[in-house]
XYZ file of C-alpha atoms in Angstrom:
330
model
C 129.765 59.787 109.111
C 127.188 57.134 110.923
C 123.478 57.904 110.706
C 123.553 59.193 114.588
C 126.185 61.707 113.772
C 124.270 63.020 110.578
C 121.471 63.390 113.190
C 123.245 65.058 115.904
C 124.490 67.351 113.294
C 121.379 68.800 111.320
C 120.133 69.168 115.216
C 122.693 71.337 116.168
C 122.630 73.058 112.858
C 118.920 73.544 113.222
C 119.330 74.886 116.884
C 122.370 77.534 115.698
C 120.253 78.591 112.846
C 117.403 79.385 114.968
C 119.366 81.568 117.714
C 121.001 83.591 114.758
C 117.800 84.602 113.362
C 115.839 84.672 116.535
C 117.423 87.983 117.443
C 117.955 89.367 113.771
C 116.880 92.699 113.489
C 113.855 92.425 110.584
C 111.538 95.289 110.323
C 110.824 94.276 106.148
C 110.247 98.189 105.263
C 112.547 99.469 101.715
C 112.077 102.446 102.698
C 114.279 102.174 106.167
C 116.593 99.657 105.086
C 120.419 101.307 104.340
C 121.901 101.509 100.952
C 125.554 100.563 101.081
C 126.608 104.056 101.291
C 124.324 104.738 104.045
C 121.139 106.749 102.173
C 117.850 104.823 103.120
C 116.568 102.406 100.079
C 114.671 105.249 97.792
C 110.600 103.716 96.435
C 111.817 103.099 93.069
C 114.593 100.236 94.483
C 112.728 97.435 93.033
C 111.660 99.192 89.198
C 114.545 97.817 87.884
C 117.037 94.667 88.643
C 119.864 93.890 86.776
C 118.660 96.400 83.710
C 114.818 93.936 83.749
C 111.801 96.035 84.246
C 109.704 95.302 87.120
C 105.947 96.004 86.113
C 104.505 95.660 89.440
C 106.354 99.022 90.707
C 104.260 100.931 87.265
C 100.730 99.173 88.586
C 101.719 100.336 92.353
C 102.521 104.046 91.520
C 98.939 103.953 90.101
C 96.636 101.606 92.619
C 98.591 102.782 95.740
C 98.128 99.631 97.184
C 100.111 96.413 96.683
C 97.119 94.385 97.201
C 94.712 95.971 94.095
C 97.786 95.458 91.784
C 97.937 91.946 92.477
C 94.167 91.986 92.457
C 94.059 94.362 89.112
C 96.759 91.204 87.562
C 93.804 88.551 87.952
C 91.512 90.050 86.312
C 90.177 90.289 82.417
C 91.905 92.942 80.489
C 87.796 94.282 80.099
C 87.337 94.603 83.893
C 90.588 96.190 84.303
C 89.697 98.998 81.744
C 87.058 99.547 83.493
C 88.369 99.836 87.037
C 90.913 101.977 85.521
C 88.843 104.205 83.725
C 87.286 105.246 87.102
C 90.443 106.200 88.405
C 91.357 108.272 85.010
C 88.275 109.921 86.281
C 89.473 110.987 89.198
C 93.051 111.526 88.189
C 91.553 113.887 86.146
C 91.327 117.286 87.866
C 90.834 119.630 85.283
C 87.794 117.463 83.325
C 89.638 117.558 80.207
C 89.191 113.942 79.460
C 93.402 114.066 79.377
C 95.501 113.439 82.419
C 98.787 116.075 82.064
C 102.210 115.521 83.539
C 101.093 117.502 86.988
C 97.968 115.654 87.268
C 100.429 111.974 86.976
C 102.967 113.440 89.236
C 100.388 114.345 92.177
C 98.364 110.947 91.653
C 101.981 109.090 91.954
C 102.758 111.124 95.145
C 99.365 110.342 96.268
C 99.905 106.115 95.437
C 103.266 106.472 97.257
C 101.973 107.469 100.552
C 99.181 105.300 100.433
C 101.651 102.499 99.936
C 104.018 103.881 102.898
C 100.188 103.354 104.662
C 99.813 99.740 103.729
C 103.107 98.750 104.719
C 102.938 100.524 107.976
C 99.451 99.165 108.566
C 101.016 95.695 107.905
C 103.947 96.213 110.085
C 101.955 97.042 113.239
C 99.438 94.321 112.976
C 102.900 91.952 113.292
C 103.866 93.878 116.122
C 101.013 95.129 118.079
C 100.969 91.650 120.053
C 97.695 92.383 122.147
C 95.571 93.788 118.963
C 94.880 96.988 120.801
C 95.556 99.215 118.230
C 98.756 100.359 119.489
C 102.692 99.379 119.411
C 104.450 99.736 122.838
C 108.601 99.848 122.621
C 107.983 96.574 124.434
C 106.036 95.090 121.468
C 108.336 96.071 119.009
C 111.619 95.064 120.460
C 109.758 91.487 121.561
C 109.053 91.283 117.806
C 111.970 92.557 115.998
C 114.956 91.455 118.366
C 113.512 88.867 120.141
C 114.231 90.759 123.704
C 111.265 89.852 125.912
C 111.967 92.715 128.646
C 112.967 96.084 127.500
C 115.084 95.906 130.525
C 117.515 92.780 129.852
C 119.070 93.661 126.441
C 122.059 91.339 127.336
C 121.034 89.624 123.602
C 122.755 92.508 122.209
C 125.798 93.038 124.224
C 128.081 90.699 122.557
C 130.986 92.023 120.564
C 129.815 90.672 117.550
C 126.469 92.216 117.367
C 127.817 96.172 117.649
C 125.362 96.860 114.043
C 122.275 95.218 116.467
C 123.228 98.068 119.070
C 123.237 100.742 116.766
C 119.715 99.763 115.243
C 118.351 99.259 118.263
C 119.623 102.957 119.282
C 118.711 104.408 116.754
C 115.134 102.856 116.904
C 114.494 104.070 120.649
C 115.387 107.334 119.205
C 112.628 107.035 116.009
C 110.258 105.625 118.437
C 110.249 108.535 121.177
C 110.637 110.877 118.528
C 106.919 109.474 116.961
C 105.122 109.189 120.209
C 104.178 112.668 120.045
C 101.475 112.699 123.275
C 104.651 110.810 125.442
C 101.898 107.734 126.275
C 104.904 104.958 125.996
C 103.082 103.789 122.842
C 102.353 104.684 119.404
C 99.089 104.622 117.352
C 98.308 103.946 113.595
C 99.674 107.810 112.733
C 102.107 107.552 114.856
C 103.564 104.125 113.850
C 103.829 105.417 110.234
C 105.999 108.194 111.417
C 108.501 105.867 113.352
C 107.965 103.038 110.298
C 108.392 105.752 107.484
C 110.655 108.575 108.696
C 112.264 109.860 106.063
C 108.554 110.593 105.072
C 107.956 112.625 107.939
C 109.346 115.682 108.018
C 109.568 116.207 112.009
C 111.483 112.763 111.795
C 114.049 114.816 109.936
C 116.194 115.688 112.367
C 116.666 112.792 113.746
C 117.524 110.829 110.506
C 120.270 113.617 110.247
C 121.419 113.666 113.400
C 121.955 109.593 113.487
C 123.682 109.931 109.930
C 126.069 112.533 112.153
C 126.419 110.013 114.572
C 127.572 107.495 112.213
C 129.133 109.164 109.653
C 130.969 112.618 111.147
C 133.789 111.143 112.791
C 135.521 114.773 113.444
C 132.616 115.840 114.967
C 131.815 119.152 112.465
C 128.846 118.542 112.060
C 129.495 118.318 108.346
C 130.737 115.316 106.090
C 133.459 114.970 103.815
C 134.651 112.534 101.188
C 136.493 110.194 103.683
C 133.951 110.392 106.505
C 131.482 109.594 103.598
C 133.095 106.419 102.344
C 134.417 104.941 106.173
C 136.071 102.458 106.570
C 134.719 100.299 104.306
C 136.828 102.879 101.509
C 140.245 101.309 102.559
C 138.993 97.847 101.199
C 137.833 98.622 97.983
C 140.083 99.329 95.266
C 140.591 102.322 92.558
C 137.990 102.160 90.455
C 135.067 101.603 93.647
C 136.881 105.069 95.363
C 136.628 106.485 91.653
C 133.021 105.711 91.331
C 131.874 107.075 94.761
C 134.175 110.389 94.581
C 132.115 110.716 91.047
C 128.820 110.806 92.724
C 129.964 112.598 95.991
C 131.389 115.257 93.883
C 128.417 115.582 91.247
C 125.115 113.964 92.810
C 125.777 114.771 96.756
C 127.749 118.149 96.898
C 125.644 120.676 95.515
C 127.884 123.508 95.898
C 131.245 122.030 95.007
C 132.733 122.506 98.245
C 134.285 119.490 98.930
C 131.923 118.851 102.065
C 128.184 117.886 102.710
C 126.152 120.628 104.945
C 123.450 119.339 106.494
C 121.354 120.177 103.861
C 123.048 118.082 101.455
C 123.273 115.526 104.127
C 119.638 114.888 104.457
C 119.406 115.108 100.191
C 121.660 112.211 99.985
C 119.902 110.067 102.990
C 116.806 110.677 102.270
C 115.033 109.695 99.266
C 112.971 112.181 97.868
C 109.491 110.495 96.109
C 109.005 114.034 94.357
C 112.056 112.991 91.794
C 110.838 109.515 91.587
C 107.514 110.292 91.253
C 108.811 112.968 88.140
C 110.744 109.966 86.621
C 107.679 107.386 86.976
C 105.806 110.314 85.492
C 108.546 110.038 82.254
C 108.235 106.418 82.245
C 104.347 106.354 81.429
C 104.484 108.783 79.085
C 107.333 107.174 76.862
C 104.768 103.726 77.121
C 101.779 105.724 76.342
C 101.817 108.825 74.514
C 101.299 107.611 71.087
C 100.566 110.507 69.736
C 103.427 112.814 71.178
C 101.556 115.564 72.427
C 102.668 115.484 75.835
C 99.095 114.477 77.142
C 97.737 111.129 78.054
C 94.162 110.522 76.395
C 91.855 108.917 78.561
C 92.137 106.096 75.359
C 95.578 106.212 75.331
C 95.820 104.956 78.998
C 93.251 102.509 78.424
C 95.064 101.328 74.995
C 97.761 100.923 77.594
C 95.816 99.261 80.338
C 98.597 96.658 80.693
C 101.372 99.365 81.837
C 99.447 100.978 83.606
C 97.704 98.786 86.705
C 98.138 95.170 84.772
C 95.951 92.618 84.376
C 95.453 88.284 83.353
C 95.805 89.016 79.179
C 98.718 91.501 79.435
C 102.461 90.942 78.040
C 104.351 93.247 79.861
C 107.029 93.771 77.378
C 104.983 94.823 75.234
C 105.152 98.432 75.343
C 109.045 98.663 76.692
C 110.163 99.584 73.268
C 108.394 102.802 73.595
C 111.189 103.711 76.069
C 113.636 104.203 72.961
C 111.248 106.920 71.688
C 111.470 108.317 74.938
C 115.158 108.193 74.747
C 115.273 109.958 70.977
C 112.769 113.090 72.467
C 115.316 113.838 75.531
């Protein structure tokens, strides 16, 4: 190949790259993006990879704020004792010096939806185009399909592009579902609600009734094992359908029935930060509770600074061997 049809060709390569991403649907949020069964990505996604520990997810579920835990892993392991010790503080309702398993789980419930706030916060300044504290369906689409008017969405009509379609659906529906005063835009509150829906429990019904749309192919209103696989099941071989009948049957159908109510539905789609919040809650203690007496010291947290909100001096292996003793008391 000549230099002039190397050329030619990283051009063209360079100009096909850009119009595939240009309209790529992108809105960077875990908690909206689809497992491969269908459930929305749960908070704890990212906690482990591949069986390795992710720290960072420990130091969120305490700062609430993905910023401070890359802040708290700058700083001397002195200053972040301190910093954290004014937290334990306030973690601690009962003044007991001693932060108990309730106290954890309702601090980690509190750091999750103050993360769900950052993200969302982030989100809208990419989208709100004119700054003026609001996201039009306008803005949105401009930003996340690349569709300039709302009223030419020929980008999307292509055969090939049928999962662009659906998102896009299914995000008119979140949006006018979240602009609760009908003004054609939505504001900080609002935004969260349409960004975070399956945190939202007015969203609810929506989430379930797109998951219908989707998934209930008899039209029932209720799910069953094939519907619940699709057609993605007749590709896969034995011991995939084995696997997923195994947690249909045991994690998703409560009652044994052989179906999924809507109930059950909305259990399986949507993540529920109550259970991860009780297994962070498991996690800490197995890292920090030395002494076994199903309390967290004030010193024991601060012994523990490291797994707890990080910091410049901290080995974050460390402490994972605790987990076995964790393991032994179950």
């Amino acid at each position: 190949m000549n230099h002039w049809s190397l050329s030619l060709g990283l051009v063209l390569g360079v100009l096909v790259l850009r119009e595939a991403t240009a309209h790529t649907h992108h809105l960077h949020n875990a908690q909206k993006e689809r497992e491969a069964d269908g459930a929305r990505t749960p908070r704890d996604h990212g906690h482990y990879t591949d069986g390795e520990h992710n720290a960072d997810f420990d130091h969120e579920a305490i700062l609430g704020s993905v910023k401070d835990a890359e802040e708290y892993d700058q700083l001397p392991a002195m200053e972040a004792k301190r910093r954290l010790e004014i937290l334990l503080v306030k973690m601690d309702r009962d003044n007991d010096k001693h932060i108990d398993r309730k106290e954890l789980h309702s601090w980690i419930l509190r750091s999750f939806r103050m993360l769900s706030e950052e993200e969302s916060s982030e989100r809208m300044d990419e989208v709100d185009e004119d700054e003026d504290g609001y996201v039009t369906w306008a803005e949105y689409i401009a930003e996340t399909y690349g569709i300039k008017d709302p009223e030419d969405q020929q980008l999307l009509d292509q055969e090939d592009q049928v999962e662009e379609q659906r998102l896009l659906r299914e995000d008119r529906q979140l949006f006018n579902a979240a602009d609760k005063n009908i003004d054609g835009r939505l504001d900080d509150m609002e935004f969260l609600a349409f960004s975070h829906p399956e945190e939202s429990p007015d969203m609810l019904p929506i989430i379930l009734q797109q998951t219908l749309e989707e998934k209930d192919t008899n039209n029932d209103g209720l799910i069953d094992f094939q519907e619940y696989i699709g057609d993605k099941g007749k590709e896969q071989d034995r011991e995939w359908l084995l696997t997923e009948k195994d947690k249909f049957d045991n994690d998703h159908d409560k009652d044994g029935n052989g179906i999924l109510d809507r109930n059950e539905i909305l259990a399986w789609v949507v993540p529920t930060n109550e259970d991860i919040a009780e297994d962070e809650v498991d996690h800490l203690f197995a890292a920090a509770d030395d002494d076994n007496d199903d309390l967290l010291s004030f010193l024991e947290i601060l012994d523990h600074h490291d797994v707890f909100v990080g910091s410049e001096a901290t080995d974050y292996g460390d402490h994972l061997h605790n987990l076995d003793r964790f393991d032994d008391e179950l």
